[in-house]
Amino acid sequence: MDHEADAYRTDLMTITRFVLNEQSKYPESRGDFTILLSHIVLGCKFVCTAVNKAGLAKLIGLAGETNVQGEEQKKLDVLSNEVFVKALVSSGRTCILVSEEDEEATFVERSKRGRYCVVFDPLDGSSNIDCGVSIGTIFGIYMVKDDHEPTLDDVLQPGKHMLAAGYCMYGSSCTLVLSTGEGVNGFTLDPSLGEFILTHPDIKIPKKGKIYSVNEGNAKNWDAPTAKYVEKCKFPKDGSSPKSLRYIGSMVADVHRTLLYGGIFLYPADKKSPNGKLRVLYEVFPMSFLMEQAGGQAFTGKQRALDLIPEKIHERSPIFLGSYDDVEEIKELYAAEVKGK
């Protein structure tokens, strides 16, 4: 290790420096958003540490409770949820929090209240904890416009009104991908500094990819457009090479790969789950926001994903997201089916 060179690594683009640079573009900004993001980053660092030593700390295994989705809760889920709720409330910049683990939205007490609503899945893919597969945190941020008492309507807005979205993936490295509405940037945690460093500036998803990502175990219950699309991926009729199937079963990991390499991630509705499985507010919206910011598309089978208006905080939706051309193909198949009816 070159200690001399190491001593001068102070010109790095850290996430703090990056966000402050962005803030300086808006002379009217008061730094509230920067403070909120720094608390989210702190939560991600804490959860990353907990995930890394989960086996040692006996955090693996069930907490013995079932969350609002009817899924058994892992101990890490419970811990991660507490970490983010505390970090967000203590920022003094939030008014409403919606977590996958909590049945009701959390309304922040008046003395600690700010202008932002944060929706989040504190530990997505937690069924993969025990086998060491990448898991992550997903979040989206809305802003409360007027000076009124915050209500659920401030959160039940279309995803296109989101101010920022991102995810933090806890895997071979800890990666935080963020968009504040002006492109997508990826940061990797340098454990020796305890800082997220900009490693993937201005991420752009390839216009067309060679990978499709879907749980084929559900194939017998799929609708016709999804079945046709996957058939086309495997047996293309235009002489092109078939697409490769990659499916991890952890949304953060699957979407991260799709964002970097291109292709499409599908979680369609089926006969068992007619409304799809993924939650609109804290899974579908943030990931769709990032995909569009990176030049891709996100589609529900009926409309642009970010145009959806959720009616409940834990509402679900089908989702197809990824490279622009690949999503365009599935949109055409759904349009053809509507026409044929």
CSV table of C-alpha atoms in Angstrom, one decimal:
chain,number,residue,atom,x,y,z
A,1,MET,CA,0.0,0.0,0.0
A,2,ASP,CA,1.4,3.4,-1.0
A,3,HIS,CA,0.9,5.4,2.2
A,4,GLU,CA,2.4,8.5,0.7
A,5,ALA,CA,0.0,8.5,-2.2
A,6,ASP,CA,-2.8,7.7,0.2
A,7,ALA,CA,-2.1,10.7,2.3
A,8,TYR,CA,-3.1,13.0,-0.6
A,9,ARG,CA,-6.4,11.4,-1.4
A,10,THR,CA,-8.3,14.5,-0.4
A,11,ASP,CA,-9.4,15.7,-3.8
A,12,LEU,CA,-11.9,12.9,-4.2
A,13,MET,CA,-15.5,13.7,-5.2
A,14,THR,CA,-17.4,12.5,-2.1
A,15,ILE,CA,-21.1,12.3,-2.1
A,16,THR,CA,-21.2,15.3,0.4
A,17,ARG,CA,-19.0,17.4,-1.9
A,18,PHE,CA,-21.2,16.3,-4.9
A,19,VAL,CA,-24.5,17.3,-3.2
A,20,LEU,CA,-23.0,20.6,-2.0
A,21,ASN,CA,-21.9,21.4,-5.6
A,22,GLU,CA,-25.4,20.6,-6.8
A,23,GLN,CA,-26.8,22.8,-4.0
A,24,SER,CA,-24.6,25.8,-5.1
A,25,LYS,CA,-26.5,25.8,-8.5
A,26,TYR,CA,-29.6,27.0,-6.6
A,27,PRO,CA,-28.8,30.3,-4.8
A,28,GLU,CA,-32.2,30.2,-3.0
A,29,SER,CA,-31.6,26.8,-1.4
A,30,ARG,CA,-31.2,26.6,2.3
A,31,GLY,CA,-29.4,23.3,2.5
A,32,ASP,CA,-32.3,21.4,3.9
A,33,PHE,CA,-32.2,18.8,1.1
A,34,THR,CA,-28.4,18.4,1.6
A,35,ILE,CA,-29.0,17.7,5.3
A,36,LEU,CA,-31.7,15.2,4.6
A,37,LEU,CA,-29.5,13.3,2.1
A,38,SER,CA,-26.6,13.3,4.6
A,39,HIS,CA,-28.9,11.5,7.1
A,40,ILE,CA,-30.0,9.0,4.4
A,41,VAL,CA,-26.3,8.3,3.7
A,42,LEU,CA,-25.6,7.8,7.4
A,43,GLY,CA,-28.4,5.3,7.5
A,44,CYS,CA,-26.9,3.4,4.5
A,45,LYS,CA,-23.5,3.3,6.2
A,46,PHE,CA,-25.0,2.0,9.4
A,47,VAL,CA,-27.0,-0.7,7.6
A,48,CYS,CA,-24.0,-1.6,5.4
A,49,THR,CA,-22.0,-2.3,8.6
A,50,ALA,CA,-24.8,-4.3,10.1
A,51,VAL,CA,-25.2,-6.4,6.9
A,52,ASN,CA,-21.4,-7.1,6.8
A,53,LYS,CA,-21.4,-8.5,10.3
A,54,ALA,CA,-24.9,-10.0,10.4
A,55,GLY,CA,-23.6,-13.5,11.0
A,56,LEU,CA,-21.3,-12.4,13.8
A,57,ALA,CA,-24.0,-10.3,15.5
A,58,LYS,CA,-26.6,-13.0,15.3
A,59,LEU,CA,-28.8,-10.7,13.3
A,60,ILE,CA,-29.5,-13.4,10.7
A,61,GLY,CA,-32.7,-15.4,11.2
A,62,LEU,CA,-36.3,-14.4,11.8
A,63,ALA,CA,-37.4,-11.8,14.3
A,64,GLY,CA,-40.5,-13.8,14.9
A,65,GLU,CA,-42.9,-11.2,13.5
A,66,THR,CA,-44.7,-10.8,10.2
A,67,ASN,CA,-44.7,-7.4,8.5
A,68,VAL,CA,-47.6,-5.7,6.8
A,69,GLN,CA,-47.0,-7.6,3.5
A,70,GLY,CA,-47.4,-10.9,5.3
A,71,GLU,CA,-43.7,-11.7,4.9
A,72,GLU,CA,-41.7,-13.0,7.9
A,73,GLN,CA,-39.4,-10.3,9.1
A,74,LYS,CA,-35.7,-10.9,9.4
A,75,LYS,CA,-33.9,-9.3,12.3
A,76,LEU,CA,-31.9,-7.1,9.9
A,77,ASP,CA,-35.2,-5.8,8.5
A,78,VAL,CA,-36.3,-4.6,11.9
A,79,LEU,CA,-33.0,-3.1,12.6
A,80,SER,CA,-32.7,-1.3,9.2
A,81,ASN,CA,-36.2,0.1,9.6
A,82,GLU,CA,-35.4,1.5,13.0
A,83,VAL,CA,-32.1,3.0,11.7
A,84,PHE,CA,-33.8,4.8,8.8
A,85,VAL,CA,-36.8,6.1,10.8
A,86,LYS,CA,-34.4,7.5,13.5
A,87,ALA,CA,-32.0,9.0,10.9
A,88,LEU,CA,-34.8,10.6,9.0
A,89,VAL,CA,-36.7,12.0,12.0
A,90,SER,CA,-33.5,13.3,13.6
A,91,SER,CA,-32.6,15.2,10.4
A,92,GLY,CA,-35.4,17.7,11.3
A,93,ARG,CA,-36.3,17.9,7.6
A,94,THR,CA,-39.0,15.3,7.1
A,95,CYS,CA,-42.8,15.4,7.8
A,96,ILE,CA,-44.0,12.0,6.6
A,97,LEU,CA,-42.2,8.6,6.4
A,98,VAL,CA,-43.6,5.6,4.6
A,99,SER,CA,-41.7,2.3,5.1
A,100,GLU,CA,-42.4,-1.1,3.7
A,101,GLU,CA,-42.1,-2.5,7.3
A,102,ASP,CA,-44.7,-0.2,8.9
A,103,GLU,CA,-48.4,-0.6,8.2
A,104,GLU,CA,-49.1,3.1,8.8
A,105,ALA,CA,-47.3,6.1,7.6
A,106,THR,CA,-45.2,7.9,10.3
A,107,PHE,CA,-46.1,11.6,10.8
A,108,VAL,CA,-43.1,13.4,12.4
A,109,GLU,CA,-43.9,15.4,15.5
A,110,ARG,CA,-44.2,19.2,14.9
A,111,SER,CA,-41.0,20.2,16.6
A,112,LYS,CA,-38.9,18.0,14.3
A,113,ARG,CA,-40.8,18.6,11.1
A,114,GLY,CA,-39.5,19.6,7.7
A,115,ARG,CA,-40.7,19.9,4.2
A,116,TYR,CA,-39.9,16.4,2.8
A,117,CYS,CA,-41.7,13.1,2.6
A,118,VAL,CA,-39.5,10.0,2.3
A,119,VAL,CA,-40.8,6.7,1.1
A,120,PHE,CA,-38.4,3.7,1.5
A,121,ASP,CA,-37.8,0.0,1.6
A,122,PRO,CA,-35.2,-0.3,4.4
A,123,LEU,CA,-33.9,-3.7,3.3
A,124,ASP,CA,-35.1,-5.0,-0.1
A,125,GLY,CA,-34.4,-8.6,-0.9
A,126,SER,CA,-34.1,-9.6,2.7
A,127,SER,CA,-35.0,-13.3,1.9
A,128,ASN,CA,-31.5,-13.4,0.4
A,129,ILE,CA,-29.7,-12.4,3.6
A,130,ASP,CA,-28.9,-15.9,4.7
A,131,CYS,CA,-27.2,-16.8,1.5
A,132,GLY,CA,-25.0,-13.7,1.0
A,133,VAL,CA,-26.8,-12.4,-2.1
A,134,SER,CA,-26.7,-8.6,-2.6
A,135,ILE,CA,-29.6,-6.7,-0.8
A,136,GLY,CA,-30.3,-3.0,-0.6
A,137,THR,CA,-32.2,0.0,0.6
A,138,ILE,CA,-34.5,1.9,-1.9
A,139,PHE,CA,-35.8,5.4,-1.2
A,140,GLY,CA,-37.7,8.2,-2.9
A,141,ILE,CA,-38.2,11.8,-1.7
A,142,TYR,CA,-41.2,14.1,-2.2
A,143,MET,CA,-41.5,17.7,-1.2
A,144,VAL,CA,-44.6,19.2,0.6
A,145,LYS,CA,-45.5,22.2,-1.4
A,146,ASP,CA,-47.8,24.4,0.7
A,147,ASP,CA,-47.8,25.4,4.4
A,148,HIS,CA,-50.5,23.0,5.4
A,149,GLU,CA,-50.7,20.2,7.9
A,150,PRO,CA,-49.1,17.2,6.1
A,151,THR,CA,-51.5,14.5,5.1
A,152,LEU,CA,-51.2,11.2,3.2
A,153,ASP,CA,-52.1,13.0,0.0
A,154,ASP,CA,-48.6,14.6,0.1
A,155,VAL,CA,-47.2,11.1,-0.4
A,156,LEU,CA,-49.9,9.6,-2.7
A,157,GLN,CA,-48.6,11.4,-5.7
A,158,PRO,CA,-47.4,10.2,-9.1
A,159,GLY,CA,-43.7,9.2,-9.2
A,160,LYS,CA,-43.0,12.0,-11.7
A,161,HIS,CA,-43.4,14.5,-8.8
A,162,MET,CA,-40.5,12.9,-6.9
A,163,LEU,CA,-37.7,15.2,-6.2
A,164,ALA,CA,-35.0,12.5,-5.8
A,165,ALA,CA,-34.7,8.8,-5.7
A,166,GLY,CA,-31.9,6.2,-5.1
A,167,TYR,CA,-30.8,2.9,-3.7
A,168,CYS,CA,-27.9,1.6,-1.8
A,169,MET,CA,-26.7,-1.9,-2.6
A,170,TYR,CA,-24.9,-3.9,0.0
A,171,GLY,CA,-22.9,-6.5,-1.9
A,172,SER,CA,-19.3,-7.1,-2.8
A,173,SER,CA,-19.0,-3.4,-2.4
A,174,CYS,CA,-21.5,-0.9,-1.0
A,175,THR,CA,-22.8,1.2,-3.8
A,176,LEU,CA,-25.2,4.2,-3.6
A,177,VAL,CA,-27.0,5.3,-6.8
A,178,LEU,CA,-28.7,8.6,-6.7
A,179,SER,CA,-30.7,11.0,-8.9
A,180,THR,CA,-31.9,14.4,-7.9
A,181,GLY,CA,-33.6,14.9,-11.3
A,182,GLU,CA,-30.5,15.7,-13.3
A,183,GLY,CA,-29.1,12.4,-14.4
A,184,VAL,CA,-27.9,9.4,-12.3
A,185,ASN,CA,-24.6,9.1,-10.4
A,186,GLY,CA,-23.1,6.1,-8.6
A,187,PHE,CA,-21.0,6.3,-5.4
A,188,THR,CA,-19.0,3.5,-3.8
A,189,LEU,CA,-18.2,3.4,-0.1
A,190,ASP,CA,-14.5,3.5,0.6
A,191,PRO,CA,-14.3,1.7,4.0
A,192,SER,CA,-10.9,3.1,4.9
A,193,LEU,CA,-12.4,6.7,4.6
A,194,GLY,CA,-15.9,5.9,5.6
A,195,GLU,CA,-17.0,8.0,2.6
A,196,PHE,CA,-19.0,7.4,-0.5
A,197,ILE,CA,-16.8,8.3,-3.5
A,198,LEU,CA,-18.1,9.1,-7.0
A,199,THR,CA,-17.2,6.1,-9.1
A,200,HIS,CA,-20.0,6.0,-11.8
A,201,PRO,CA,-20.6,9.6,-13.0
A,202,ASP,CA,-23.6,10.3,-15.2
A,203,ILE,CA,-24.8,6.7,-15.7
A,204,LYS,CA,-26.5,6.1,-19.0
A,205,ILE,CA,-28.3,2.8,-19.7
A,206,PRO,CA,-27.5,1.3,-23.2
A,207,LYS,CA,-30.4,1.9,-25.6
A,208,LYS,CA,-30.8,-1.8,-26.1
A,209,GLY,CA,-29.5,-4.7,-24.0
A,210,LYS,CA,-28.7,-8.4,-24.2
A,211,ILE,CA,-30.1,-9.5,-20.9
A,212,TYR,CA,-33.6,-10.1,-19.6
A,213,SER,CA,-34.4,-10.5,-16.0
A,214,VAL,CA,-37.6,-12.2,-14.8
A,215,ASN,CA,-38.8,-15.0,-12.5
A,216,GLU,CA,-39.6,-17.7,-15.0
A,217,GLY,CA,-41.0,-19.9,-12.3
A,218,ASN,CA,-44.2,-17.8,-12.7
A,219,ALA,CA,-44.4,-18.4,-16.5
A,220,LYS,CA,-47.6,-20.5,-16.4
A,221,ASN,CA,-49.5,-17.6,-14.9
A,222,TRP,CA,-48.2,-14.8,-17.2
A,223,ASP,CA,-50.4,-12.8,-19.6
A,224,ALA,CA,-49.9,-13.2,-23.3
A,225,PRO,CA,-47.7,-10.1,-24.0
A,226,THR,CA,-45.2,-11.1,-21.3
A,227,ALA,CA,-45.1,-14.7,-22.5
A,228,LYS,CA,-44.6,-13.5,-26.1
A,229,TYR,CA,-41.8,-11.1,-25.1
A,230,VAL,CA,-39.9,-13.8,-23.1
A,231,GLU,CA,-40.3,-16.3,-26.0
A,232,LYS,CA,-38.9,-13.6,-28.3
A,233,CYS,CA,-35.9,-13.1,-26.0
A,234,LYS,CA,-35.2,-16.9,-26.1
A,235,PHE,CA,-36.0,-17.6,-29.7
A,236,PRO,CA,-35.6,-14.4,-31.8
A,237,LYS,CA,-37.1,-14.7,-35.3
A,238,ASP,CA,-34.9,-11.9,-36.8
A,239,GLY,CA,-31.7,-14.0,-36.8
A,240,SER,CA,-30.2,-12.1,-33.8
A,241,SER,CA,-28.7,-13.9,-30.8
A,242,PRO,CA,-31.0,-14.8,-28.0
A,243,LYS,CA,-30.9,-12.7,-24.8
A,244,SER,CA,-29.2,-14.0,-21.7
A,245,LEU,CA,-31.4,-14.6,-18.6
A,246,ARG,CA,-30.1,-13.2,-15.3
A,247,TYR,CA,-32.4,-13.2,-12.3
A,248,ILE,CA,-31.1,-12.6,-8.8
A,249,GLY,CA,-34.4,-12.1,-7.0
A,250,SER,CA,-33.2,-9.0,-5.2
A,251,MET,CA,-34.7,-6.0,-6.9
A,252,VAL,CA,-31.8,-3.7,-6.1
A,253,ALA,CA,-29.2,-6.1,-7.5
A,254,ASP,CA,-31.3,-6.9,-10.7
A,255,VAL,CA,-32.0,-3.2,-11.4
A,256,HIS,CA,-28.4,-2.2,-10.7
A,257,ARG,CA,-27.1,-4.7,-13.3
A,258,THR,CA,-29.8,-3.6,-15.8
A,259,LEU,CA,-28.8,0.1,-15.3
A,260,LEU,CA,-25.1,-0.6,-16.0
A,261,TYR,CA,-25.4,-3.3,-18.7
A,262,GLY,CA,-28.7,-2.6,-20.3
A,263,GLY,CA,-31.6,-5.0,-20.9
A,264,ILE,CA,-34.9,-5.3,-19.2
A,265,PHE,CA,-36.2,-6.2,-15.7
A,266,LEU,CA,-39.8,-7.6,-15.7
A,267,TYR,CA,-42.1,-8.2,-12.8
A,268,PRO,CA,-45.4,-8.7,-14.6
A,269,ALA,CA,-48.9,-9.2,-13.2
A,270,ASP,CA,-50.0,-12.8,-13.3
A,271,LYS,CA,-53.0,-14.9,-12.4
A,272,LYS,CA,-51.7,-15.3,-8.8
A,273,SER,CA,-50.9,-11.6,-8.4
A,274,PRO,CA,-53.2,-9.6,-10.7
A,275,ASN,CA,-51.8,-6.3,-9.4
A,276,GLY,CA,-48.2,-7.4,-9.6
A,277,LYS,CA,-46.0,-7.9,-6.5
A,278,LEU,CA,-43.7,-4.9,-6.3
A,279,ARG,CA,-44.9,-1.9,-4.2
A,280,VAL,CA,-45.5,1.4,-6.1
A,281,LEU,CA,-44.3,4.0,-3.7
A,282,TYR,CA,-41.0,2.7,-2.5
A,283,GLU,CA,-40.0,0.1,-5.2
A,284,VAL,CA,-41.6,0.9,-8.5
A,285,PHE,CA,-41.4,4.7,-8.4
A,286,PRO,CA,-37.7,5.2,-7.2
A,287,MET,CA,-36.4,2.6,-9.7
A,288,SER,CA,-38.5,4.0,-12.6
A,289,PHE,CA,-37.3,7.5,-11.7
A,290,LEU,CA,-33.7,6.3,-11.9
A,291,MET,CA,-34.3,4.4,-15.2
A,292,GLU,CA,-35.8,7.4,-16.9
A,293,GLN,CA,-33.1,9.7,-15.6
A,294,ALA,CA,-30.5,7.3,-17.1
A,295,GLY,CA,-32.3,7.3,-20.5
A,296,GLY,CA,-34.4,4.2,-20.1
A,297,GLN,CA,-38.1,3.6,-19.7
A,298,ALA,CA,-40.5,2.2,-17.1
A,299,PHE,CA,-43.9,0.8,-18.0
A,300,THR,CA,-46.7,-0.9,-16.0
A,301,GLY,CA,-48.3,-2.8,-18.9
A,302,LYS,CA,-50.9,0.0,-19.2
A,303,GLN,CA,-49.0,3.3,-18.8
A,304,ARG,CA,-45.8,5.1,-18.0
A,305,ALA,CA,-44.9,3.9,-14.5
A,306,LEU,CA,-44.2,7.4,-13.1
A,307,ASP,CA,-47.8,8.6,-14.2
A,308,LEU,CA,-49.4,6.1,-11.8
A,309,ILE,CA,-51.4,7.7,-8.9
A,310,PRO,CA,-51.3,5.4,-5.9
A,311,GLU,CA,-54.4,5.3,-3.7
A,312,LYS,CA,-52.8,3.3,-0.8
A,313,ILE,CA,-49.3,3.5,0.6
A,314,HIS,CA,-48.6,-0.2,0.1
A,315,GLU,CA,-50.2,-0.5,-3.3
A,316,ARG,CA,-48.6,-2.8,-5.8
A,317,SER,CA,-48.1,-2.7,-9.6
A,318,PRO,CA,-46.6,-4.7,-12.4
A,319,ILE,CA,-43.4,-3.2,-13.8
A,320,PHE,CA,-41.2,-3.5,-16.9
A,321,LEU,CA,-38.1,-1.3,-16.8
A,322,GLY,CA,-34.8,-1.0,-18.6
A,323,SER,CA,-33.3,-0.1,-21.9
A,324,TYR,CA,-35.4,2.2,-24.0
A,325,ASP,CA,-35.7,-0.1,-27.0
A,326,ASP,CA,-36.4,-3.2,-25.0
A,327,VAL,CA,-39.2,-1.6,-23.0
A,328,GLU,CA,-40.6,-0.2,-26.3
A,329,GLU,CA,-40.9,-3.8,-27.6
A,330,ILE,CA,-43.0,-4.9,-24.6
A,331,LYS,CA,-45.1,-1.7,-25.0
A,332,GLU,CA,-45.9,-2.7,-28.6
A,333,LEU,CA,-46.9,-6.2,-27.5
A,334,TYR,CA,-49.4,-4.8,-24.9
A,335,ALA,CA,-50.7,-2.2,-27.5
A,336,ALA,CA,-51.2,-5.0,-30.0
A,337,GLU,CA,-53.2,-7.1,-27.5
A,338,VAL,CA,-55.5,-4.1,-26.6
A,339,LYS,CA,-56.1,-3.5,-30.4
A,340,GLY,CA,-56.9,-7.2,-30.9
A,341,LYS,CA,-59.6,-7.3,-28.2
